[in-house]
DNA sequence: GACGTTTAATTGTCTGACAAATGAAAATTG
DNA sequence: CAATTTTCATTTGTCAGACAATTAAACGTC
């Protein structure tokens, strides 16, 4: 791979791209050891700090791992679903907060995706998944629970629902949509009546999954989507009204 | 934010995390200028190369951008959906290839997600989306098209279908599932008869969306999912049989 | 053969330096 | 005075060389 020192782009970015392309193309298989930093510096005709900056870029994407010592070095990392979750959730969260995505849009996406895996979950849910969902539902019924804890439990419930589909690709893609919404959900103060309604729907969802009833599960998710959206609409309407109260913003 | 020099973790990783946390928490708003590298080095009591490695990690995640010159520096980047697409697709692709996800699993996830946005697409599709889908369908009918080009056009078609839902969150989440499957699809050699079948379904999907018929669209997507999976199953069955032919692998 | 010691390789970090870019201030010119 | 050019300070990009920390293998000792 060639490096162009006269390019507008950082050398470290070019080197990172060259190595990344090798990993994607399969030229550098998993667990393959990259040349040492000194050798890379020679090959690309740059200094070691520049090579290191490139390697740090790749490490930030979990594409490589490094190890010190005699047999150490940088190794192509086997990207695991668990490792990728974190990044995916972080990115999704920032996308929502930085692009002022409406609660409605986020909500719509989230439940559309969740409904997509409901039939699979109804078919494949294990006793474990059901137990998790019921435990979280039970926690959500506790009176002393803070709104944040309630939302966290809500995420755990829906995470279990998604995982029940038994498809890691689905779980990964949905993790972003479901977990990234938590900050938005946290802004909603749930009254006792709100919580009771949600807990009831959660209970029914668990029951529907128990008997492998995909249709009812889907209907309940629709119900939950509508209810969540109506709650959010009310909260954010007053929120925005209060915010634009003192400003000249149209 | 505190840095622990005695930790097992790289200083640059700790510093990157500290800054990243600030961005996520909103302490560092979009377009905010970070202190210069020299100032950061002072604040964290490390050297400039260490600070730079931390900044490169953040740059790799598109969390900051840097600019040279008198008024330059590192700025908190507004993460855009378009910027995040690339990373998401790359990560998804690597997840599939490195974890030997079966064609069946990937296919199931992809069509489950795509069906999720079909009702929204049927409701909101614009003339533009329809035109793109029909143009790609037309391209797919060209006899001289390579398998790679056929698959690329297929991705473009489905991308338009997803975008038609008018929900950027949905589009983002699905981009990973749809585009990451392209390398797997490329491994399938499409006969003329295969292509004719797919083109026909694509044509019908466009027609169904034209008249805002969500039900038919969903049915057609199911049909396409079944057909794709059956094609893949046949190809990868012979593929695996050939591969385990000469090895002792059980 | 088992067990400590040395050694070589490699990453992590620091220091100091210079080049390149870039906008702002100062100087020059009409 | 206004417009233009020049100078300059600031900041990132890159380099060179050095030392510390870590680690496994090679070596030596008992």
XYZ file of C-alpha atoms (C1' of nucleotides) in Angstrom:
560
model
C 0.000 0.000 0.000
C 1.345 3.371 -0.964
C 1.591 6.486 1.130
C 1.559 9.950 -0.364
C 3.461 12.461 1.796
C 2.231 15.354 -0.342
C -1.402 14.509 0.265
C -3.613 16.820 2.272
C -4.409 13.898 4.557
C -2.420 12.967 7.641
C 0.184 10.294 7.103
C -1.125 8.441 10.138
C -4.605 8.404 8.613
C -3.247 7.058 5.326
C -1.315 4.331 7.089
C -4.312 3.421 9.216
C -6.423 3.171 6.072
C -3.855 0.977 4.352
C -3.800 -1.464 7.245
C -7.565 -1.313 7.711
C -8.074 -2.136 4.043
C -5.810 -5.118 4.476
C -7.889 -6.352 7.378
C -11.176 -5.869 5.525
C -9.839 -7.567 2.396
C -8.608 -10.491 4.454
C -4.966 -9.957 3.521
C -4.357 -9.636 7.239
C -6.223 -12.501 8.895
C -7.405 -12.533 12.490
C -4.632 -12.907 15.067
C -2.001 -12.096 12.462
C 0.837 -10.109 13.957
C 1.626 -6.833 12.256
C 5.280 -5.862 11.778
C 6.764 -4.047 14.746
C 6.387 -0.295 14.925
C 9.986 0.142 13.857
C 9.513 -2.093 10.814
C 6.280 -0.358 9.857
C 8.065 2.971 10.147
C 10.698 1.662 7.732
C 8.182 0.208 5.287
C 6.061 3.341 5.120
C 9.118 5.594 5.345
C 7.781 7.572 8.281
C 8.767 7.976 11.892
C 7.672 5.743 14.726
C 5.352 8.307 16.355
C 3.467 8.568 13.071
C 3.110 4.811 12.903
C 1.937 4.792 16.497
C -0.743 7.369 15.775
C -1.978 5.138 12.960
C -2.057 2.106 15.239
C -3.956 4.039 17.901
C -6.572 4.923 15.315
C -7.036 1.246 14.548
C -7.060 0.355 18.230
C -9.856 2.888 18.780
C -11.953 0.850 16.355
C -11.011 -2.424 18.059
C -9.399 -3.583 14.825
C -6.091 -4.376 16.519
C -4.829 -5.116 20.005
C -1.297 -4.490 21.201
C 0.896 -6.374 23.612
C 4.201 -5.448 25.113
C 7.230 -7.612 25.496
C 9.496 -9.830 23.455
C 6.753 -11.637 21.517
C 4.459 -8.635 21.657
C 3.275 -6.356 18.921
C 0.054 -5.402 17.245
C -2.337 -8.189 16.331
C -5.416 -8.162 14.153
C -8.288 -8.404 16.575
C -11.259 -10.715 16.165
C -14.061 -8.201 16.348
C -16.698 -9.599 18.702
C -20.304 -8.587 18.890
C -19.884 -7.629 22.547
C -16.973 -5.327 21.715
C -18.881 -3.678 18.911
C -22.017 -3.091 21.030
C -20.378 -0.356 23.053
C -19.184 1.625 20.086
C -22.446 1.181 18.280
C -24.443 2.450 21.258
C -22.099 5.392 21.798
C -22.293 6.408 18.151
C -26.057 6.027 18.038
C -26.475 8.056 21.207
C -24.350 10.869 19.825
C -26.166 10.776 16.504
C -29.459 11.277 18.301
C -28.255 14.043 20.582
C -26.191 15.946 18.028
C -28.707 15.930 15.218
C -31.691 16.867 17.335
C -33.620 13.815 16.254
C -37.160 14.110 17.526
C -38.437 11.755 20.169
C -41.068 10.702 17.678
C -38.548 9.696 15.015
C -36.378 7.778 17.462
C -39.406 6.100 18.954
C -40.742 5.091 15.569
C -37.431 3.557 14.553
C -37.023 1.734 17.806
C -40.402 0.053 17.830
C -40.365 -0.687 14.126
C -37.120 -2.602 14.611
C -38.302 -4.255 17.778
C -41.491 -5.467 16.127
C -39.306 -6.934 13.403
C -37.737 -9.424 15.766
C -40.852 -10.148 17.822
C -41.991 -13.096 15.659
C -38.566 -14.693 15.947
C -38.512 -14.094 19.692
C -41.931 -15.678 20.048
C -40.626 -18.735 18.254
C -37.257 -19.107 19.982
C -37.427 -17.502 23.409
C -35.791 -19.654 26.085
C -36.793 -19.952 29.736
C -33.807 -17.753 30.506
C -35.049 -14.885 28.389
C -38.507 -15.128 29.939
C -37.015 -15.150 33.434
C -34.987 -12.026 32.713
C -37.966 -10.210 31.298
C -40.147 -11.119 34.261
C -37.455 -10.176 36.750
C -37.091 -6.748 35.119
C -40.853 -6.301 34.999
C -40.976 -7.093 38.704
C -38.262 -4.542 39.393
C -40.172 -1.929 37.428
C -43.133 -2.392 39.763
C -41.105 -1.414 42.835
C -42.439 1.899 44.154
C -39.126 3.463 45.203
C -37.439 3.136 41.839
C -35.917 6.278 40.319
C -36.808 7.271 36.781
C -33.270 6.470 35.643
C -33.389 3.003 37.190
C -36.825 2.453 35.693
C -35.507 3.315 32.252
C -32.441 1.146 32.698
C -34.645 -1.776 33.631
C -36.832 -0.997 30.642
C -33.783 -1.234 28.393
C -32.808 -4.543 29.996
C -36.318 -5.885 29.403
C -36.304 -4.972 25.748
C -32.760 -6.168 25.351
C -33.861 -9.585 26.562
C -36.800 -9.468 24.175
C -34.462 -8.780 21.274
C -31.897 -11.341 22.344
C -34.669 -13.928 22.518
C -34.770 -13.860 18.730
C -31.517 -15.783 18.868
C -29.951 -13.800 16.063
C -26.759 -11.983 17.076
C -26.861 -9.775 13.986
C -30.324 -8.612 14.924
C -29.300 -8.063 18.543
C -26.336 -5.988 17.485
C -28.227 -3.778 15.079
C -31.025 -3.203 17.549
C -28.798 -2.456 20.509
C -28.076 0.920 18.988
C -31.684 1.845 18.510
C -32.879 0.613 21.886
C -30.052 1.728 24.151
C -29.394 5.007 22.408
C -32.887 6.112 23.296
C -32.262 5.804 27.028
C -31.090 9.405 27.497
C -34.255 10.597 25.777
C -36.369 8.282 27.911
C -34.620 9.506 31.036
C -36.008 12.964 30.366
C -39.497 11.641 30.898
C -40.774 11.573 34.444
C -42.909 8.502 34.819
C -45.863 8.870 37.153
C -47.125 5.881 39.087
C -49.955 5.487 36.616
C -47.556 5.515 33.653
C -45.465 2.854 35.241
C -48.415 0.633 36.042
C -49.528 0.759 32.418
C -46.060 -0.082 31.144
C -45.562 -2.867 33.651
C -48.874 -4.365 32.629
C -47.937 -4.378 28.954
C -44.538 -5.861 29.798
C -46.217 -8.601 31.788
C -48.523 -9.398 28.921
C -45.652 -9.439 26.459
C -43.832 -11.985 28.596
C -47.011 -14.058 28.760
C -47.482 -13.896 25.009
C -43.889 -14.978 24.415
C -44.372 -17.748 26.956
C -47.034 -19.335 24.773
C -45.161 -18.478 21.560
C -47.871 -16.129 20.406
C -46.293 -13.821 17.836
C -49.505 -12.032 16.918
C -50.348 -10.908 20.429
C -46.739 -9.901 21.041
C -46.839 -7.682 17.998
C -50.117 -6.097 19.054
C -48.742 -5.422 22.530
C -45.612 -3.824 21.097
C -47.792 -1.566 18.966
C -49.746 -0.634 22.050
C -46.541 0.092 23.939
C -45.212 2.136 21.041
C -48.334 4.258 20.907
C -48.323 4.767 24.651
C -44.634 5.687 24.799
C -45.006 8.096 21.937
C -48.017 9.792 23.516
C -46.131 10.140 26.787
C -43.119 11.560 25.034
C -45.142 13.901 22.913
C -46.729 15.444 25.992
C -43.462 15.785 27.891
C -41.459 17.238 25.032
C -44.255 19.574 23.977
C -44.254 21.303 27.374
C -40.475 21.060 27.384
C -40.103 22.908 24.114
C -42.780 25.389 25.071
C -40.859 26.227 28.240
C -37.611 26.478 26.326
C -38.880 28.829 23.627
C -40.708 30.879 26.234
C -37.978 33.422 26.819
C -36.225 33.315 23.485
C -36.959 34.903 20.147
C -36.655 31.594 18.376
C -39.544 30.962 16.002
C -10.872 14.298 34.748
C -8.193 12.170 36.409
C -5.494 10.089 34.826
C -3.797 7.196 36.587
C -0.232 6.669 35.370
C 0.044 3.402 37.315
C -2.936 1.882 35.575
C -2.516 -1.060 33.253
C -4.237 0.962 30.576
C -2.466 3.247 28.125
C -2.378 6.868 29.149
C -3.586 7.832 25.682
C -6.595 5.555 26.095
C -7.410 7.089 29.476
C -7.160 10.605 28.088
C -9.275 9.685 25.081
C -11.899 8.246 27.401
C -11.892 11.357 29.567
C -12.497 13.611 26.577
C -15.004 11.206 25.038
C -16.974 11.147 28.281
C -17.039 14.928 28.220
C -18.465 14.907 24.709
C -21.106 12.319 25.541
C -22.105 14.140 28.721
C -22.409 17.394 26.819
C -19.696 19.131 28.841
C -17.943 19.642 25.527
C -20.577 20.901 23.108
C -20.390 20.581 19.338
C -17.840 22.852 17.667
C -16.194 23.566 21.011
C -12.442 23.938 20.646
C -10.367 21.697 22.852
C -7.244 23.148 24.497
C -4.155 22.950 22.318
C -2.078 19.800 22.447
C 0.498 21.568 24.585
C -2.134 22.709 27.072
C -3.715 19.269 27.222
C -0.282 17.791 27.837
C 0.108 20.170 30.767
C -3.334 19.504 32.162
C -2.996 15.728 32.041
C 0.687 15.881 32.987
C 1.810 13.842 29.999
C 3.860 14.545 26.915
C 2.502 15.876 23.657
C 2.868 12.603 21.688
C 0.702 10.889 24.296
C -1.938 13.593 23.938
C -1.735 13.268 20.181
C -2.301 9.518 20.343
C -5.401 10.192 22.410
C -6.666 12.749 19.899
C -6.068 10.363 17.008
C -8.194 7.768 18.775
C -11.025 10.269 18.976
C -10.487 11.348 15.378
C -10.809 7.713 14.294
C -14.309 7.725 15.760
C -15.139 11.039 14.072
C -15.645 12.597 17.498
C -13.222 15.449 16.779
C -11.709 17.164 13.774
C -8.385 18.989 13.753
C -7.224 22.055 11.920
C -3.782 23.518 11.592
C -2.816 27.118 11.926
C -3.134 30.023 14.300
C -6.818 29.571 15.098
C -6.628 25.822 14.582
C -6.883 23.025 17.064
C -9.153 20.112 17.811
C -12.888 20.721 17.661
C -15.763 18.580 18.819
C -17.291 17.237 15.651
C -20.988 17.176 14.897
C -21.447 13.497 14.144
C -23.551 13.220 10.982
C -25.502 10.216 9.856
C -23.542 10.135 6.597
C -20.233 10.052 8.481
C -21.428 7.276 10.744
C -22.721 5.106 7.880
C -19.232 4.190 6.723
C -18.014 3.089 10.104
C -21.197 1.207 10.806
C -20.986 -0.696 7.536
C -17.292 -1.480 8.016
C -17.867 -2.759 11.526
C -20.883 -4.811 10.499
C -18.996 -6.334 7.591
C -16.108 -7.337 9.816
C -18.472 -8.738 12.430
C -20.028 -10.993 9.814
C -16.777 -12.162 8.298
C -14.846 -12.623 11.535
C -17.526 -14.468 13.466
C -18.469 -16.853 10.672
C -22.083 -15.766 10.794
C -24.093 -18.069 8.586
C -25.689 -16.751 5.457
C -29.008 -17.827 6.919
C -28.580 -15.752 10.073
C -27.465 -12.666 8.197
C -30.272 -13.063 5.707
C -32.868 -13.472 8.423
C -31.708 -10.327 10.200
C -31.580 -8.310 7.038
C -35.064 -9.104 5.826
C -36.589 -8.892 9.283
C -35.273 -5.347 9.576
C -36.232 -4.457 6.047
C -39.778 -5.663 6.542
C -39.899 -3.454 9.623
C -39.612 -0.312 7.577
C -41.713 -1.456 4.634
C -45.008 -0.099 6.051
C -43.419 3.303 6.614
C -41.902 3.265 3.133
C -45.276 2.421 1.612
C -46.742 5.417 3.383
C -44.032 7.976 2.704
C -42.151 6.994 -0.442
C -41.498 9.934 -2.747
C -41.337 9.932 -6.527
C -37.582 10.165 -6.155
C -37.326 6.934 -4.215
C -39.529 5.140 -6.720
C -37.437 6.455 -9.606
C -34.226 5.210 -7.991
C -35.700 1.794 -7.336
C -36.964 1.451 -10.897
C -33.683 2.651 -12.363
C -31.781 0.036 -10.358
C -34.271 -2.655 -11.302
C -33.766 -1.745 -14.941
C -30.005 -1.961 -14.518
C -30.352 -5.389 -12.951
C -32.095 -6.629 -16.071
C -29.101 -5.812 -18.300
C -27.636 -9.096 -19.563
C -23.949 -8.156 -19.433
C -23.920 -7.185 -15.767
C -21.313 -8.830 -13.545
C -22.389 -10.523 -10.340
C -20.659 -7.822 -8.316
C -22.431 -5.038 -10.191
C -25.720 -6.895 -9.836
C -25.243 -7.112 -6.074
C -24.225 -3.478 -5.831
C -27.352 -2.477 -7.681
C -29.343 -4.745 -5.405
C -27.947 -2.905 -2.393
C -28.811 0.444 -3.987
C -32.369 -0.744 -4.577
C -32.873 -1.835 -1.011
C -31.147 1.247 0.271
C -33.716 3.359 -1.561
C -36.491 1.199 -0.145
C -35.217 1.800 3.376
C -34.627 5.506 2.833
C -38.183 5.816 1.590
C -39.327 5.304 5.174
C -38.098 8.843 5.788
C -36.575 7.956 9.131
C -32.814 8.642 9.303
C -32.436 6.531 12.441
C -33.960 3.587 10.651
C -31.813 4.179 7.571
C -28.682 4.291 9.670
C -29.410 1.148 11.628
C -30.347 -0.774 8.519
C -27.395 0.332 6.437
C -25.222 -2.017 8.472
C -27.438 -5.012 7.949
C -28.066 -4.442 4.257
C -24.650 -3.329 3.052
C -22.645 -5.650 5.251
C -24.238 -8.582 3.480
C -22.872 -7.565 0.108
C -19.646 -9.594 0.394
C -21.729 -12.666 1.224
C -24.073 -11.970 -1.684
C -21.100 -11.506 -3.991
C -20.178 -15.116 -3.385
C -23.372 -16.188 -5.060
C -23.308 -16.562 -8.811
C -26.658 -15.474 -10.133
C -27.894 -17.352 -13.171
C -30.073 -15.608 -15.705
C -33.132 -17.296 -14.249
C -32.227 -16.147 -10.716
C -31.885 -12.616 -11.901
C -35.163 -12.640 -13.767
C -36.967 -13.792 -10.627
C -35.356 -11.124 -8.483
C -35.971 -8.400 -11.039
C -39.613 -9.397 -11.190
C -40.020 -9.180 -7.426
C -38.224 -5.839 -7.388
C -40.547 -4.533 -10.060
C -43.570 -5.648 -8.097
C -42.224 -4.080 -4.913
C -41.849 -0.754 -6.684
C -45.399 -1.095 -7.991
C -46.747 -1.907 -4.540
C -44.996 1.093 -3.047
C -46.314 3.210 -5.885
C -49.876 2.577 -4.776
C -48.935 2.733 -1.067
C -49.781 -0.914 -0.524
C -47.945 -1.991 2.628
C -49.456 -5.462 2.751
C -48.323 -6.488 -0.724
C -44.899 -4.963 -0.133
C -44.480 -7.067 2.967
C -45.581 -10.221 1.171
C -43.142 -9.536 -1.662
C -40.298 -8.972 0.786
C -41.086 -12.312 2.420
C -41.039 -13.930 -0.990
C -37.692 -12.305 -1.770
C -36.307 -13.371 1.598
C -37.316 -16.978 1.017
C -35.881 -16.974 -2.483
C -32.601 -15.379 -1.432
C -32.210 -17.789 1.447
C -32.888 -20.813 -0.753
C -30.337 -19.568 -3.281
C -27.784 -18.992 -0.564
C -28.440 -22.306 1.086
C -27.729 -24.147 -2.130
C -24.570 -22.205 -2.909
C -23.083 -22.390 0.551
C -23.993 -26.053 0.997
C -21.903 -27.056 -2.009
C -19.295 -24.520 -0.944
C -18.884 -26.053 2.491
C -19.003 -29.575 1.121
C -16.114 -28.761 -1.200
C -14.183 -27.109 1.591
C -14.468 -29.993 4.081
C -13.687 -32.475 1.325
C -9.953 -32.686 1.893
C -9.787 -31.788 5.558
C -10.238 -33.866 8.692
C -12.646 -31.311 10.117
C -15.766 -32.997 11.474
C 15.328 -31.758 34.965
C 13.890 -27.717 37.775
C 14.633 -23.157 38.767
C 16.488 -18.501 38.788
C 19.085 -15.030 35.672
C 20.176 -12.709 31.766
C 19.050 -10.946 27.463
C 16.807 -9.363 23.451
C 12.679 -7.588 21.441
C 8.775 -4.688 21.693
C 5.579 -1.292 23.184
C 4.860 2.953 26.207
C 6.477 7.442 27.207
C 9.324 11.596 27.165
C 12.202 15.499 25.324
C 13.290 18.553 21.931
C 13.194 20.094 17.518
C 11.672 21.691 12.901
C 8.241 22.082 8.995
C 3.789 23.537 7.336
C -0.367 25.898 7.630
C -3.121 29.731 8.893
C -5.178 33.709 10.605
C -4.125 38.119 12.789
C -1.443 42.044 13.324
C 1.807 45.221 11.500
C 3.921 47.546 7.842
C 3.753 49.346 3.331
C 1.843 51.616 -0.546
C -1.426 54.030 -3.461
C -7.432 56.787 4.749
C -7.978 52.315 2.341
C -6.048 48.462 0.243
C -2.436 45.402 -0.048
C 1.537 43.052 1.342
C 4.549 41.370 4.827
C 5.634 39.655 9.102
C 4.632 37.025 12.960
C 2.694 34.118 16.533
C 0.097 29.975 17.184
C -0.994 25.379 16.315
C -0.820 20.904 14.268
C 2.131 17.476 11.611
C 6.386 15.042 11.561
C 10.857 13.561 12.879
C 14.957 11.783 15.699
C 16.662 9.771 19.628
C 16.358 8.205 24.146
C 14.854 5.550 28.249
C 11.448 2.776 31.015
C 8.417 -1.243 31.424
C 7.180 -5.623 30.035
C 7.613 -10.143 28.371
C 9.167 -14.497 26.648
C 12.931 -17.026 25.287
C 17.712 -18.348 25.950
C 21.093 -19.349 29.213
C 23.302 -20.969 33.296
C 23.270 -23.083 37.823
C 22.158 -26.471 41.058
